[in-house]
Amino acid sequence: MIVVKFGGTSVKNPEALKQMASIVASHATQHPLIVVVSAFGGVTDLLQQITDEALAKKATYTTGIDQITARTEESLSFWGGDASTREAVRQILSRLSECAKSLFEETESSDAVSAEILVTGEALSSTVISGYLNALGTANRLEDSSQFITAMHEGRRVKVDYAATYSALQKLKEKEGVVVMPGFMARTPEGALTTLGRGGSDFSAALIANGVSADELYIYTDVSGIYTADPRFVRQAKPVETLSYEEALELSHFGAKVLYAPSVQPAFEKKIPLKVKNTFDPSAQGSLITSSDLISNKETVIGISHLNNISLITAEGADLIGQRGFTTRFFETFSQHNINIILITQASSEYSLCVAIDSGDADTAQHALSERFETEIRTGRMKPFRIESQLSIVALVGENMKSHTGVSGKLFSSLGANHINIVAIAQGSSERNISFVIDEINVKKALNTIHERFFEKQRKQINLFVVGVGTVGSRLLNILDLQHQHLLDKLSIDARVVGISNSKKMAFNEQGHEISKWKHHLEEGEPADLSVLIARIKSLNLRNSILIDNTASHDVSACYMELLKNGIGVVTCNKIACSSSLSNYQALQRVSIDQKVPFYYETNVGAGLPIIDTLKNLIDSGDSIHSVVAVLSGSLNFIFDTYDGRTSFKSVVEAAMEGGYTEPDPRIDLSGLDVKRKLLILARESGYALELEDIATEAFLPEGALETADVSAFLQLLEVNESHFESLYKEASAQQKKLKFVAELKVLSDHYVEAKVGLQGVDSTSDYYTLSGSDNILILYTDRYQKQPMVIKGAGAGADVTASGIFGDIIRASNYR
Ligand code: ADP
Ligand code: ASP
Ligand code: MG
């Protein structure tokens, strides 16, 4: 004989009922069968609502009854509904109205009447399903499971009288054919109707399976088995093929709703194989729960589950906590009030003791404990009980964890790297589970982080927020799109673009935008607002989040600190933050190191050239800088390399702007400010505490150029002053020199450096005489490179090289933790 249970979604509408019937028919050809059914999906919630409203004397409770009547009619009309089924249904519905009316009218509330209302869902569904199966030719009898199962409620706990239940179920043992039974319902020893708790139809089926010594127990639901994590929270979760009863118990105890926790024990006791399968995909393998000695290849960790709505109660008091008398009274208080303790932790100092309970019990617990320990609290022997709420428990489960070391190290390091604070930890002595308490807002992030670490060994997801989609940003998005598969294949990085913003619009997609359609997504997006953007990045709370700043915006750079502090990495080509005040630069570096959050800005100097990273490596490995001479402005180099007095200086500047070689405002390049900022960053990376004012500038622009109102006025002024540039050029070329805008840093002593930028005429003996186009060069003399300098040379400006430099930083940031 086998027992087959169908959950609420598996019978929720005509399509589901047809599916259910075909599964029942296929089992029935092979075995005598007991079919246990839940209420039609959502009906128990409606019944609870009817009860609550009737008790609150709200006449609106009848709306719920109308809805249930309509749902039931829907379940009958698609196959017609024979007269006797219809009559049985009519009686159940009329009894429902009577019960609800009595709650509405009576002043006394009655548990028995409330329970009778709640189990109406199963009474209806089992009646309809029995009639439907008969009509289809699957002959069956309907049995009332409340006649077999004896149980009562103690607080939130359901206590089954196993002996009475199993003995009553003997009668069903020898039955042939198909029996249909409602789940969820039971009777108290006094004969009143009661429930087995929400989700309790699984339990009914397991009790029946035990009572009739079934060969197998099938739980048909709306997912293909017990998943490695709740699939509503972790999209990558997948079904666990085989797990032991103990593992299933741990997972369900800590919240895996797919199986109501008390259902495991009855199956375990008789070693009945328990199969969790999908009604809507019955050929999918599903999960098999069986004895651990029958499982050959055991995984170390088989799943993660979680429970929300948790409160933590902490008892603190020197000399007191840990004493036997105290502990006994403490735990007694919970059991006296039927409060279920989910997790216990105690520091080895025994100064404090912490228990996790359902938040619904928190007030009762606090009240009861404060009363029980009133004297100790009043006399200062212990502190008042502390309650923290809005917490979740996450449990990592696996029978084989006990024979593997390093599981908790791996667990907590991945959480730490994602800034998930652990409020409390417990590990059962069976070592079958490691459970810990975190803030509820972090639960999704934690589940995904751990899931990725333990179940998606080959893959790391990074979540990018791209701000600025001009020439550089759009090229970057193009690279991210083209390289997405390559990153997955070669580096196991799944780089998703979750947010995109320009100054007008922003668009988010938690699952990652389809990058090739970013323009479209952005157009469809919401109005851009930087503070909303930052708040959204924080509230999405995705693991490995990184903001990519492709702007030259002061406002965006002003957000880095907040982002880093919240564990969100920053990759930027925007120089403003690193060339801002020394104290801000240092604070950003410190936060990045302290909080272990990536902060990369390689493209601040020399676009994609490996300048900052090289400097960092030299300094970190104990080298020290003697001098840096560099041509760092691709734009100025392009301009002075192109300009020969024949085409106007203004048109050369315009060409540089069009090629993306300049900052959006070319004055920042031509004033030398851009190069000054770069030299400042190099000096700081070399370990020198400089401010921008410490760098001298030899200006070359005609007077008034930097005071122009806007870019077009500036360009006009360049045109008017063409002769100024012509004479600069002629003077240099008369001496066979070329004009280069050079940045220099000279270390004069440990604490004293000289830094300057300016236009110089350089002759053919110079290393950078031949530097062409938008190239950059950096010549570095250090302790190690005293005679022959280290030279880094190459394309140092332009949207493509900058975008690929940012891409390089994103990869580095992905590997940061
Ligand atoms: P039924 O109505 O069939 O009893 P439930 O809604 O009680 O179904 O349980 C199935 C649901 O449990 C799934 O749809 C899924 O959302 C949720 N769930 C939570 N944790 C898990 C898990 N680890 N594996 C599978 N499903 C889970
Ligand atoms: N119908 C009940 C509930 O929704 C029992 C069950 O479906 O398992 O909780
Ligand atoms: Mg269920």
CSV table of C-alpha atoms and ligand atoms in Angstrom, one decimal, residues 5 8 38-39 44 122 184 197-202, ligand 2:
chain,number,residue,atom,x,y,z
A,5,LYS,CA,-0.6,13.4,-0.6
A,8,GLY,CA,-3.0,23.0,-2.0
A,38,SER,CA,-5.2,19.5,1.2
A,39,ALA,CA,-7.7,22.2,0.9
A,44,THR,CA,-7.4,27.7,4.4
A,122,GLU,CA,-10.1,19.7,3.5
A,184,PHE,CA,-5.0,18.6,8.3
A,197,GLY,CA,-1.3,23.1,12.4
A,198,ARG,CA,-0.8,25.0,9.2
A,199,GLY,CA,0.8,22.9,6.5
A,200,GLY,CA,-0.4,19.9,8.5
A,201,SER,CA,-1.7,17.8,5.6
A,202,ASP,CA,1.8,16.5,5.1
B,2,ASP,N1,-4.8,23.4,4.3
B,2,ASP,C1,-3.9,23.5,5.4
B,2,ASP,C2,-3.0,24.7,5.3
B,2,ASP,O1,-3.1,25.5,4.3
B,2,ASP,C3,-3.1,22.3,5.5
B,2,ASP,C4,-2.1,22.0,4.4
B,2,ASP,O2,-2.4,22.4,3.2
B,2,ASP,O3,-1.1,21.3,4.6
B,2,ASP,O4,-2.3,25.0,6.1
